[in-house]
mmCIF file of C-alpha atoms and ligand atoms in Angstrom:
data_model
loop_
_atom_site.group_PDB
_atom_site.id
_atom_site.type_symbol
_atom_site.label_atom_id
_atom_site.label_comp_id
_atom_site.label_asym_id
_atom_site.label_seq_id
_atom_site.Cartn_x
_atom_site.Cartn_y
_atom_site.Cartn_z
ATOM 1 C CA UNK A 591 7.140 4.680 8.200
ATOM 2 C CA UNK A 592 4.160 5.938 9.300
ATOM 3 C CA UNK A 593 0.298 6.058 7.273
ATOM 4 C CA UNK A 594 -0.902 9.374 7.085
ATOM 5 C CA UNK A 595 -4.465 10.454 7.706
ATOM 6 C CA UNK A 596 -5.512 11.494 3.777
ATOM 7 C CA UNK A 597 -9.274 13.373 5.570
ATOM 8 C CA UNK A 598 -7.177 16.860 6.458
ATOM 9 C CA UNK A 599 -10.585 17.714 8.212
ATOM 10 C CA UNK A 600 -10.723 15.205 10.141
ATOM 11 C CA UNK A 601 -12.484 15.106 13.191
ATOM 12 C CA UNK A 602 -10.976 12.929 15.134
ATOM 13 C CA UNK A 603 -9.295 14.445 18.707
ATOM 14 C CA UNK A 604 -5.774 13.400 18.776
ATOM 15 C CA UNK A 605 -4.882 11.649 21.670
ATOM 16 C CA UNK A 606 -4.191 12.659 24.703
ATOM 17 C CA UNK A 607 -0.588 12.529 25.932
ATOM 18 C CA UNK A 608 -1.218 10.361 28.727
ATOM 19 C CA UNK A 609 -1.958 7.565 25.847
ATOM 20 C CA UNK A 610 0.163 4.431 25.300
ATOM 21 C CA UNK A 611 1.283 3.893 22.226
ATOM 22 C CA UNK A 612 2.261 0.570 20.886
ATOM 23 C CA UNK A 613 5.524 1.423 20.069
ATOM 24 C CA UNK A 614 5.860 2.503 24.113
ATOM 25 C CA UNK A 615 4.068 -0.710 25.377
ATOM 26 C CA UNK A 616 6.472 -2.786 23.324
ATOM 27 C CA UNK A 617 9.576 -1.623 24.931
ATOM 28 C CA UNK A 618 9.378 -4.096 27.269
ATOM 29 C CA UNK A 619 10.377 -6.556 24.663
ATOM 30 C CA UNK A 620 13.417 -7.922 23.320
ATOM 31 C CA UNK A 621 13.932 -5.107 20.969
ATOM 32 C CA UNK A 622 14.124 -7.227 17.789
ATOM 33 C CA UNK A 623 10.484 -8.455 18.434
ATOM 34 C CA UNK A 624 9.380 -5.264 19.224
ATOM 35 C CA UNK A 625 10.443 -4.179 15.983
ATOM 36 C CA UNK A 626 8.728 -6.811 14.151
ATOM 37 C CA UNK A 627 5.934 -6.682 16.065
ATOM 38 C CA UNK A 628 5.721 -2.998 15.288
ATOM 39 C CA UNK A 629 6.453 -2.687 11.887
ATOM 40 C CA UNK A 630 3.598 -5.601 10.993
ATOM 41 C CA UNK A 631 1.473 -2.740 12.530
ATOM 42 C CA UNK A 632 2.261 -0.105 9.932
ATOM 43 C CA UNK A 633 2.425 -2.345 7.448
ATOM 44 C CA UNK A 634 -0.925 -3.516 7.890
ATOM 45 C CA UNK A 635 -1.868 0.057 8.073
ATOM 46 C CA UNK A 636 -0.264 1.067 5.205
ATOM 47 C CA UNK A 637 -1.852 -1.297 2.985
ATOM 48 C CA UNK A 638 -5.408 -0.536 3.770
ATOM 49 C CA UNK A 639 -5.077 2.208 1.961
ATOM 50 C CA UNK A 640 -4.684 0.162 -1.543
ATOM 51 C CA UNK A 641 -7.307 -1.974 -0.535
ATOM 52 C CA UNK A 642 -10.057 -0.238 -2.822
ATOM 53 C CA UNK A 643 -7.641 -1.237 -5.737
ATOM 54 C CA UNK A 644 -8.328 -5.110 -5.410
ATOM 55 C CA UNK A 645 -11.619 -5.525 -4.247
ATOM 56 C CA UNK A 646 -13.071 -7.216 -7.137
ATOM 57 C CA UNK A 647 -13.350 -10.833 -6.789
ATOM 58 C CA UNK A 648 -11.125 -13.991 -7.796
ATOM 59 C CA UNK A 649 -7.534 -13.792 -8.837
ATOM 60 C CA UNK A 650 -8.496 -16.334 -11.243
ATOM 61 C CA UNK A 651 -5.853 -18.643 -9.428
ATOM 62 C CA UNK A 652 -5.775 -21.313 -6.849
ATOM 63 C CA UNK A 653 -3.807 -21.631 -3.937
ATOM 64 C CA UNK A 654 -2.127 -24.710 -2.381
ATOM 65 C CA UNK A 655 -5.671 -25.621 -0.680
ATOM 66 C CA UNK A 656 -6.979 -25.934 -4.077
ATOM 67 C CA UNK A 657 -9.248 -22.651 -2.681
ATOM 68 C CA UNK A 658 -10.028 -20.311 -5.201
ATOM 69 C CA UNK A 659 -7.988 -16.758 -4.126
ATOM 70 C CA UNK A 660 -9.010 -13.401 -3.742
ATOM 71 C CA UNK A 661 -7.385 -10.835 -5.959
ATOM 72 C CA UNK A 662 -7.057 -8.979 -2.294
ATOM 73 C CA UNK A 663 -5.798 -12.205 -0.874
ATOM 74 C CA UNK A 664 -2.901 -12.360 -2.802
ATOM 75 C CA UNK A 665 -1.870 -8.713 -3.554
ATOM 76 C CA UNK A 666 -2.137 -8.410 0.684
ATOM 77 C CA UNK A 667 0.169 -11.909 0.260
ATOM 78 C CA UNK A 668 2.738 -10.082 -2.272
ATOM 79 C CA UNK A 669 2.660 -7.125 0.089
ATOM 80 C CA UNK A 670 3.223 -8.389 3.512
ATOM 81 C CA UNK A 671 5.761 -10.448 2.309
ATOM 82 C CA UNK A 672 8.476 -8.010 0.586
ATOM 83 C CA UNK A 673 7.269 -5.628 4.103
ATOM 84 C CA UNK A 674 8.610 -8.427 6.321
ATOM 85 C CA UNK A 675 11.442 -9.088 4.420
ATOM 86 C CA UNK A 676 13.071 -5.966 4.422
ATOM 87 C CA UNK A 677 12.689 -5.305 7.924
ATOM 88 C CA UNK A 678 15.693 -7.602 7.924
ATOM 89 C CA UNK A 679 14.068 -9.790 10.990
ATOM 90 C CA UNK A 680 12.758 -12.983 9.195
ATOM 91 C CA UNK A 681 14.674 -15.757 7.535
ATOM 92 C CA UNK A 682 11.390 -17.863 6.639
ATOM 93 C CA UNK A 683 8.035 -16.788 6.125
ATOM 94 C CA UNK A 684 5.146 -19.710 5.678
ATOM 95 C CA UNK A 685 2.248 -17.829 4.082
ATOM 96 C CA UNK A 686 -1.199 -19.799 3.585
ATOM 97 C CA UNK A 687 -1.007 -18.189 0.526
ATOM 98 C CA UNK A 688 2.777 -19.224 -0.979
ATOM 99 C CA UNK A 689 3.252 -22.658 -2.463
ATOM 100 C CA UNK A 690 6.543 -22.917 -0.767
ATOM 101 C CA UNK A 691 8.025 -20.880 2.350
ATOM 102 C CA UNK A 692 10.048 -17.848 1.462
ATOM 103 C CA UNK A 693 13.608 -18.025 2.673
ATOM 104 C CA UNK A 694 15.477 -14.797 2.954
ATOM 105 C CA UNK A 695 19.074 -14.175 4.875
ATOM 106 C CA UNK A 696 19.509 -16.968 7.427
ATOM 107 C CA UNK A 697 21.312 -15.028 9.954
ATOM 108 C CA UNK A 698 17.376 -13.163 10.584
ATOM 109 C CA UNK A 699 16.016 -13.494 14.207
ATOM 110 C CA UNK A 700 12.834 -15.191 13.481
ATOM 111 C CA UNK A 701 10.470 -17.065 11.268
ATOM 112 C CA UNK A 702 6.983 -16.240 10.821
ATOM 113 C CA UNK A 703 3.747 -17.804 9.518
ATOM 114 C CA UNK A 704 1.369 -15.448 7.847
ATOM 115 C CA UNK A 705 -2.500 -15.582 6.976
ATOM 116 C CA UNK A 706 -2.310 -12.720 4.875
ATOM 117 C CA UNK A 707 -5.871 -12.254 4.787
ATOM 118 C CA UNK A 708 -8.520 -13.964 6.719
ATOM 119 C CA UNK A 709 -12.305 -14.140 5.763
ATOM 120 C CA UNK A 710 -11.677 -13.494 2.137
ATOM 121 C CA UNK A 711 -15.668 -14.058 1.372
ATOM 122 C CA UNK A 712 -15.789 -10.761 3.335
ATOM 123 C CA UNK A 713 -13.738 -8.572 0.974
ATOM 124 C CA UNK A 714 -16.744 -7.728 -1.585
ATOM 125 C CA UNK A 715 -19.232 -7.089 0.970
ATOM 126 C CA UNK A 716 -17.074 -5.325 3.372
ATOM 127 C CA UNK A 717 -17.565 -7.135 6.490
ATOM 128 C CA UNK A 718 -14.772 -7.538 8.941
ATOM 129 C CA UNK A 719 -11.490 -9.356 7.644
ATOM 130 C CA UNK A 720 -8.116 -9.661 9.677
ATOM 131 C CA UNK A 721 -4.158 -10.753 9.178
ATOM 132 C CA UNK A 722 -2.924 -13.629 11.071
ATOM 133 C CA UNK A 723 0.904 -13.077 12.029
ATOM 134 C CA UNK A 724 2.555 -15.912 14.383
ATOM 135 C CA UNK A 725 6.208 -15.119 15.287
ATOM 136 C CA UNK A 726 9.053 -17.895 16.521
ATOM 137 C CA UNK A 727 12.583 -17.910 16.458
ATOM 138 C CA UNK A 728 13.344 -21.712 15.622
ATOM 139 C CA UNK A 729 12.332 -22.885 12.499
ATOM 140 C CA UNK A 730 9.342 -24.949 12.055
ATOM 141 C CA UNK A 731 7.772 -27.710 12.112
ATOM 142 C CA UNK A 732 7.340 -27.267 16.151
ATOM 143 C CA UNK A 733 4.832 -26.830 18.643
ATOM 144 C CA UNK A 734 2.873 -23.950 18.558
ATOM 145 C CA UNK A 735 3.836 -23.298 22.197
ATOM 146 C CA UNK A 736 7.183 -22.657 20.995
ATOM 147 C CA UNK A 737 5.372 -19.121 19.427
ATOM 148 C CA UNK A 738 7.568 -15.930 20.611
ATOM 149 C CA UNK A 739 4.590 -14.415 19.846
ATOM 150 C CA UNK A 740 0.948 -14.025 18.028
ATOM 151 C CA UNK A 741 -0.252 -11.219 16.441
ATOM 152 C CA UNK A 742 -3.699 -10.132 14.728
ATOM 153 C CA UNK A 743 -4.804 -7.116 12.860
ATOM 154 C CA UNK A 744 -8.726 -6.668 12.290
ATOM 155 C CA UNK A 745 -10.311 -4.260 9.791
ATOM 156 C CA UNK A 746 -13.246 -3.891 11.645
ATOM 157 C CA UNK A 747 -15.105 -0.067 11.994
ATOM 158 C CA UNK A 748 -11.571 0.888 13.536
ATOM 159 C CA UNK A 749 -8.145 -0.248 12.938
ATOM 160 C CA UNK A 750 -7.150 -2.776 15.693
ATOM 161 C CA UNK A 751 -4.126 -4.676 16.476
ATOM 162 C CA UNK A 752 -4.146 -7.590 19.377
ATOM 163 C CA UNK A 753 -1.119 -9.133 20.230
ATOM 164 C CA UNK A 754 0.386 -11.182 23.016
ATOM 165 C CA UNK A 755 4.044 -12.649 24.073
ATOM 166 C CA UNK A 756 5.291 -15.969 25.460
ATOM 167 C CA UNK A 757 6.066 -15.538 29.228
ATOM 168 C CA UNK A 758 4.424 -12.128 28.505
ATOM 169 C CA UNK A 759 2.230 -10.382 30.606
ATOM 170 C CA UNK A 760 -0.876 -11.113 28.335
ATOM 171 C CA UNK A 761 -3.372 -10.330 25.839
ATOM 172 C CA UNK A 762 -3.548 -6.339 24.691
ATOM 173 C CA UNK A 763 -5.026 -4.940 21.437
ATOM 174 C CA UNK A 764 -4.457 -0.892 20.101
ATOM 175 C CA UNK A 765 -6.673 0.645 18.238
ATOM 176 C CA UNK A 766 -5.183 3.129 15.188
ATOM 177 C CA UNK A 767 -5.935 7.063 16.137
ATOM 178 C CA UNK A 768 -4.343 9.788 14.671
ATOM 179 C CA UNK A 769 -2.308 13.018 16.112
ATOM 180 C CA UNK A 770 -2.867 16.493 15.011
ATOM 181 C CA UNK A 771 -1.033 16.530 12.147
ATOM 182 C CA UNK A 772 -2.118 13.761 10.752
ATOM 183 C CA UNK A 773 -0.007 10.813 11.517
ATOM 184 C CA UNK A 774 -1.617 7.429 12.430
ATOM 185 C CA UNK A 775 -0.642 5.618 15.537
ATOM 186 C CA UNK A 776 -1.389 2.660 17.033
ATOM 187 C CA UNK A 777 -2.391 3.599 20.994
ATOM 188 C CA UNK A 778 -3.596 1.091 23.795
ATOM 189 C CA UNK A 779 -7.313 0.331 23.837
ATOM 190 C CA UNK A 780 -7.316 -2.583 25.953
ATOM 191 C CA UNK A 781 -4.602 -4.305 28.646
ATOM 192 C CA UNK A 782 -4.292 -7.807 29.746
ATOM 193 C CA UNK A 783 -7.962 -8.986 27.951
ATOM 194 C CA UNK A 784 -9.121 -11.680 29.892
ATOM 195 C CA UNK A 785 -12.161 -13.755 28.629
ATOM 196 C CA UNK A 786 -14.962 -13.065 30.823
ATOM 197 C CA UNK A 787 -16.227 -16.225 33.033
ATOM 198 C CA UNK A 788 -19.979 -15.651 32.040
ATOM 199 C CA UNK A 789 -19.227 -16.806 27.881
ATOM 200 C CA UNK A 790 -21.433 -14.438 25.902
ATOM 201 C CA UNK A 791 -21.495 -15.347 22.065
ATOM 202 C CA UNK A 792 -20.533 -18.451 20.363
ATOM 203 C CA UNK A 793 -19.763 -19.048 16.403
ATOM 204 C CA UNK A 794 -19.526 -22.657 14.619
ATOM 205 C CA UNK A 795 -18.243 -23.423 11.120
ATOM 206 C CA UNK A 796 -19.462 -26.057 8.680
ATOM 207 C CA UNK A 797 -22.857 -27.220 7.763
ATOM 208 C CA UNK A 798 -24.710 -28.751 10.746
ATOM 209 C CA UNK A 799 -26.464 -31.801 9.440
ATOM 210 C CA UNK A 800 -22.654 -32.883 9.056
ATOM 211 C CA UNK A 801 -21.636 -31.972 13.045
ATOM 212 C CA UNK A 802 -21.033 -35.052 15.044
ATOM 213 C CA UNK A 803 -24.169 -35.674 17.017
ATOM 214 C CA UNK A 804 -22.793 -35.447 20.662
ATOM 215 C CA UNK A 805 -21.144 -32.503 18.861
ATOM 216 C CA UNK A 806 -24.445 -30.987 18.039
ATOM 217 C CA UNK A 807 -26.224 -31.541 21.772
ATOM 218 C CA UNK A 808 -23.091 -29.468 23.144
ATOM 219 C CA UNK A 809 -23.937 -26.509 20.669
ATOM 220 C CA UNK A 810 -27.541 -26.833 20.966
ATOM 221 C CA UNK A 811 -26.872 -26.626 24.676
ATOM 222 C CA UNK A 812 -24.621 -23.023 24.315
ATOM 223 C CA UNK A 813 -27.920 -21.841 23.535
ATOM 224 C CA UNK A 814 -30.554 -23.552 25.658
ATOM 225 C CA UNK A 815 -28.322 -24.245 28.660
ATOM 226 C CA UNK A 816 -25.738 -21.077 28.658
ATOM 227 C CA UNK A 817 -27.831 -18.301 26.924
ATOM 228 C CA UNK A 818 -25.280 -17.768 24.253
ATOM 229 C CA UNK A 819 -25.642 -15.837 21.293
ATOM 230 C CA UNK A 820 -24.708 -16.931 17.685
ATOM 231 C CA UNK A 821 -21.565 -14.326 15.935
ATOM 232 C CA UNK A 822 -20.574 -16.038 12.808
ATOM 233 C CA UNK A 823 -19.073 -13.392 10.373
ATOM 234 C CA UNK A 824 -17.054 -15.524 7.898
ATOM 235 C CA UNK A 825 -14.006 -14.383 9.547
ATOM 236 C CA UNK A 826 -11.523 -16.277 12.727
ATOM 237 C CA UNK A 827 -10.045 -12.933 13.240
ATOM 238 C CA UNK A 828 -13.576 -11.150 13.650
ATOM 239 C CA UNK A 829 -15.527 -13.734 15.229
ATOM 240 C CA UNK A 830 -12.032 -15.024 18.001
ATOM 241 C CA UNK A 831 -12.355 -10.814 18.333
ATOM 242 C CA UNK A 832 -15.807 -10.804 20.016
ATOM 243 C CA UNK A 833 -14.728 -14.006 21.829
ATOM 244 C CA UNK A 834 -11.819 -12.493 23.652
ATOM 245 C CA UNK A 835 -13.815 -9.659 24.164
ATOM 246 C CA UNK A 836 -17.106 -10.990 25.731
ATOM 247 C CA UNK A 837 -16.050 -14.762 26.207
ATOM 248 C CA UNK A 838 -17.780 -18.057 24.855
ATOM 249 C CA UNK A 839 -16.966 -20.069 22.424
ATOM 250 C CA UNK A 840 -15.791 -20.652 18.602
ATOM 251 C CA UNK A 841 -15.299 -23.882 16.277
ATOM 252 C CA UNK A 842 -14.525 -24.997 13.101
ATOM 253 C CA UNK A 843 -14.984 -28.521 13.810
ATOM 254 C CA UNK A 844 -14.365 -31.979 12.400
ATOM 255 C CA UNK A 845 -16.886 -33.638 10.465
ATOM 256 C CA UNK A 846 -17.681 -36.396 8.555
ATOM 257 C CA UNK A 847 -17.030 -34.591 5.231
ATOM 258 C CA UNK A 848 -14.209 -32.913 6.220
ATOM 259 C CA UNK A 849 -12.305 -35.193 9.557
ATOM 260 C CA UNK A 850 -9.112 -32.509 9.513
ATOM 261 C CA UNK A 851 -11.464 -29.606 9.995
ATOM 262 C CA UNK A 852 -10.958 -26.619 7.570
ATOM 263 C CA UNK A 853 -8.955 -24.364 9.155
ATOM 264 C CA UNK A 854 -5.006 -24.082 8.923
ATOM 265 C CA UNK A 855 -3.223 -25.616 12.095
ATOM 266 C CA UNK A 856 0.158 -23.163 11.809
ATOM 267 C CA UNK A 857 -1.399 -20.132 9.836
ATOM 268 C CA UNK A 858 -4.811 -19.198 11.580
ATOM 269 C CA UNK A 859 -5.458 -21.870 14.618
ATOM 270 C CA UNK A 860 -2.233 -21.967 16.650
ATOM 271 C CA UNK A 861 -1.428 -18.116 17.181
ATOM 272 C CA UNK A 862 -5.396 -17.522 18.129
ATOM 273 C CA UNK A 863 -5.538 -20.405 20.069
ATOM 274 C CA UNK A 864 -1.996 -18.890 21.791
ATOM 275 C CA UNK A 865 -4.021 -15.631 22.008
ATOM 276 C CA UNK A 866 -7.135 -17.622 23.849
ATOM 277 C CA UNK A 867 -4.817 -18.881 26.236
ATOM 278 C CA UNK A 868 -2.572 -16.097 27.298
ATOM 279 C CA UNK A 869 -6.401 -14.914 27.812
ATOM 280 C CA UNK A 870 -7.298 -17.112 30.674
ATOM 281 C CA UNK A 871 -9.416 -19.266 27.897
ATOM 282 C CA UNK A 872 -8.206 -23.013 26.286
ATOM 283 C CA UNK A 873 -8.566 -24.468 23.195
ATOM 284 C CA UNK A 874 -8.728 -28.552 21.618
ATOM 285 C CA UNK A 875 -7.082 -29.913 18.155
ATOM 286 C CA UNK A 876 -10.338 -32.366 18.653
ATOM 287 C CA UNK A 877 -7.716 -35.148 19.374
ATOM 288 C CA UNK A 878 -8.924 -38.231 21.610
ATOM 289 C CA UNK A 879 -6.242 -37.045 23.771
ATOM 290 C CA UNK A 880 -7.715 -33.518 24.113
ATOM 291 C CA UNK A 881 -5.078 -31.546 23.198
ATOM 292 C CA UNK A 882 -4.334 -28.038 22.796
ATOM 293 C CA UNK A 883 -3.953 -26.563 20.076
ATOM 294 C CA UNK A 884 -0.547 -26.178 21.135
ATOM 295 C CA UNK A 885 0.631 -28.797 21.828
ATOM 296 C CA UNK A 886 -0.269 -30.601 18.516
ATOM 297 C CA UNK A 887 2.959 -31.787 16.487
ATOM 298 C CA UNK A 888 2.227 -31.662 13.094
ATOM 299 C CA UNK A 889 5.209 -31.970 10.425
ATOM 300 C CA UNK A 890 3.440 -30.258 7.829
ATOM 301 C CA UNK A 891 3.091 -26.756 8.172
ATOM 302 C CA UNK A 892 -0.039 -26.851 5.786
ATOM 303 C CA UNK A 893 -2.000 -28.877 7.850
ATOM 304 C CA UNK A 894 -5.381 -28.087 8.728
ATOM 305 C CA UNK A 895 -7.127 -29.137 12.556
ATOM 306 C CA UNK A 896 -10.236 -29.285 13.702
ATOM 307 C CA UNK A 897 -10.477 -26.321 16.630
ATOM 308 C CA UNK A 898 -12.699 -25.701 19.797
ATOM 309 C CA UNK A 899 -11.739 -22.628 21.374
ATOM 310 C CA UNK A 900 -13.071 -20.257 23.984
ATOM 311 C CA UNK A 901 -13.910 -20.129 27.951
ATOM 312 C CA UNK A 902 -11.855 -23.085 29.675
ATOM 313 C CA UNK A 903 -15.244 -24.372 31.448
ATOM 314 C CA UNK A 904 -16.884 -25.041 27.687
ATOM 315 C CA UNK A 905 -13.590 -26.643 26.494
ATOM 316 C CA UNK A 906 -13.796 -29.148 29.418
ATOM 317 C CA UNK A 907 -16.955 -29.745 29.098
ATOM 318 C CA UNK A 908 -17.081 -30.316 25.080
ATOM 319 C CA UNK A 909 -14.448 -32.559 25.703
ATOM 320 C CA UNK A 910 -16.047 -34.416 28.187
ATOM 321 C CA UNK A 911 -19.429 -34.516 25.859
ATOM 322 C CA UNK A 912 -17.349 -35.978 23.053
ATOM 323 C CA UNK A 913 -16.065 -39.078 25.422
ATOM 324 C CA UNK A 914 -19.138 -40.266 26.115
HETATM 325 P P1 AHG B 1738 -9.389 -17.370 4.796
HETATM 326 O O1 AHG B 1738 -10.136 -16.196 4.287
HETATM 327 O O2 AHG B 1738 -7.989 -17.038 5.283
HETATM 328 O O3 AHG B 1738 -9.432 -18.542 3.848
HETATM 329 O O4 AHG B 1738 -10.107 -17.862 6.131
HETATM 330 C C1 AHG B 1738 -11.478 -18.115 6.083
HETATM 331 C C2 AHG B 1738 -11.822 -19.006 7.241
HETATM 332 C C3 AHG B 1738 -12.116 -18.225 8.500
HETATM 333 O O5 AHG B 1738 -11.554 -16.956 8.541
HETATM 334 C C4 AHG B 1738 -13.616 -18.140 8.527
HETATM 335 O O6 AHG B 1738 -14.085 -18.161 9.849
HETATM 336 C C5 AHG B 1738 -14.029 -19.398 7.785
HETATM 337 O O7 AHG B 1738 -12.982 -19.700 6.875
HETATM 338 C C6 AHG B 1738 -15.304 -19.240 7.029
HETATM 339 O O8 AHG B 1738 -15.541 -20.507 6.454
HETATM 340 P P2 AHG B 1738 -16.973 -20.809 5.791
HETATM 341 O O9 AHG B 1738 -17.110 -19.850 4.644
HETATM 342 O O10 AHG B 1738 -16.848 -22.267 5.377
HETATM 343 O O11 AHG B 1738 -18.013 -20.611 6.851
HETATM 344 MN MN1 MN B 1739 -7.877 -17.544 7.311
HETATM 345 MN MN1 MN B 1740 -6.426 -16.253 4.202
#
């Protein structure tokens, strides 16, 4: 299964035959996970080309959050979902956008949690959205250092895919080119990201007359003290993209109208925060304890966190702010 190019003229060079290609770069892999990791490639390939179908607006339905859904958000949802399932590798899939987890054959390899479409308010004006894919082998609830792996796919000007294993050998994202005769491929753009030392951009959530004052002094500070520039697109995927590319920092914090923080703990914040960490970069639940991310046990695999993610030296020094 493979998308095909639809512009015959197009002018695109195929690659050259020195290229990696993710299906080569996955080899390394247990081959099951390879597979899955894979085919959530072309899938979310092949479904970009429907996407002009269900561009316009609401569903006219909530989901579970009690937010309003994208028609996009839950065709994508509907989509992804039957995809997975017949690759045969997943028994359970928890989708931010199904009431209840879908359980398939239990004899499948792995259990996944999906954001099927992240930065929905960016489907109508065609800014940058992503799908958030986090892959692990026991069923859940657990620790989101128990991830086999975490996976992202950004519509962004070009088709990339980032992913990363446990006890891999890091972060590395493809970018979708296609061959001669038209067939689209997934081929290595990047190896072993590392955030860079020197942060470069930073992107906070929320409104901030609600931020928690000491809060507030430590983003004021990003710009005053570190020379950071604001990125705040409306989407994790887009904006924890130009963070793992050119470092810095990224929140969606608590505040006082909303203590749990928006974002969801299992679907969006544990496989990016996984990402940022296999990335040489940390990341804090916001918990007096000063957790990561992953190491936050949370029975409900709805919950939402507060998250701080980015360069380790901004983590440790947020959470040092906050003690005060
Ligand atoms: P989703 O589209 O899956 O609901 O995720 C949207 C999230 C995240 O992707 C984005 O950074 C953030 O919500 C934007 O929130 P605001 O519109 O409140 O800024
Ligand atoms: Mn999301
Ligand atoms: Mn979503």
């Amino acid at each position: 299964m493979s998308a095909k190019n639809t512009s015959p003229n197009s002018s695109l060079r195929s690659p050259n035959s020195a290229a990696v290609t993710l299906h080569g770069h996955l080899q390394s892999l247990p081959s099951d996970l390879a597979k899955l990791i894979e085919s959530f490639g072309l899938i979310s390939l092949d479904m970009q080309t429907q996407f002009p179908k269900y561009l316009g607006g609401s569903s006219g339905d909530k989901n579970k959050y009690g937010e309003a859904t994208a028609k996009l958000d839950n065709w994508a949802n509907g989509y992804m979902c039957d995809a997975l399932i017949k690759t045969g590798l997943v028994r359970t899939i928890h989708s931010e956008e199904l009431r209840e987890p879908l359980y398939h054959n239990d004899t499948a390899p792995f259990v996944v949690t999906l954001d099927p479409l992240d930065g929905s308010s960016n489907i109508g004006t065609n800014n940058p959205f992503g799908i958030i894919l986090g892959i692990y082998r026991d069923d859940l609830p657990q620790v989101g250092r128990k991830l086999e792996a975490a996976v992202y796919k950004l519509y962004g000007p070009v088709n990339t895919l980032v992913y990363s294993v446990s006890g891999g050998d890091g972060v590395h994202e493809f970018v979708k080119h296609y061959h001669a005769d038209g067939h689209a491929e997934f081929l290595l753009l990047n190896k072993n990201i590392k955030l860079p030392k020197k942060g470069g951009v930073f992107g906070i959530g929320a409104n901030p007359a609600d931020w928690n004052p000491r809060f507030a002094a430590f983003a004021q500070g990003l710009h005053a003290k570190d020379g950071l520039k604001t990125r705040y697109s409306g989407s994790f995927v887009a904006d924890f993209s130009q963070v793992l590319h050119m470092g810095g920092f990224f929140s969606y914090p608590a505040t006082k109208k909303i203590p749990d923080g928006k974002f969801r703990l299992y679907y969006e914040c544990i496989p990016l925060s996984f990402l940022c960490e296999e990335a040489g970069g940390a990341s804090w639940d916001g918990s007096a304890s000063g957790d990561s991310v992953l190491d936050r046990i949370d029975n409900d695999v709805d919950a939402r966190t507060p998250v701080y993610l980015g360069n380790k030296e901004l983590i440790d020094r947020l959470k040092k702010e906050m003690r005060k």
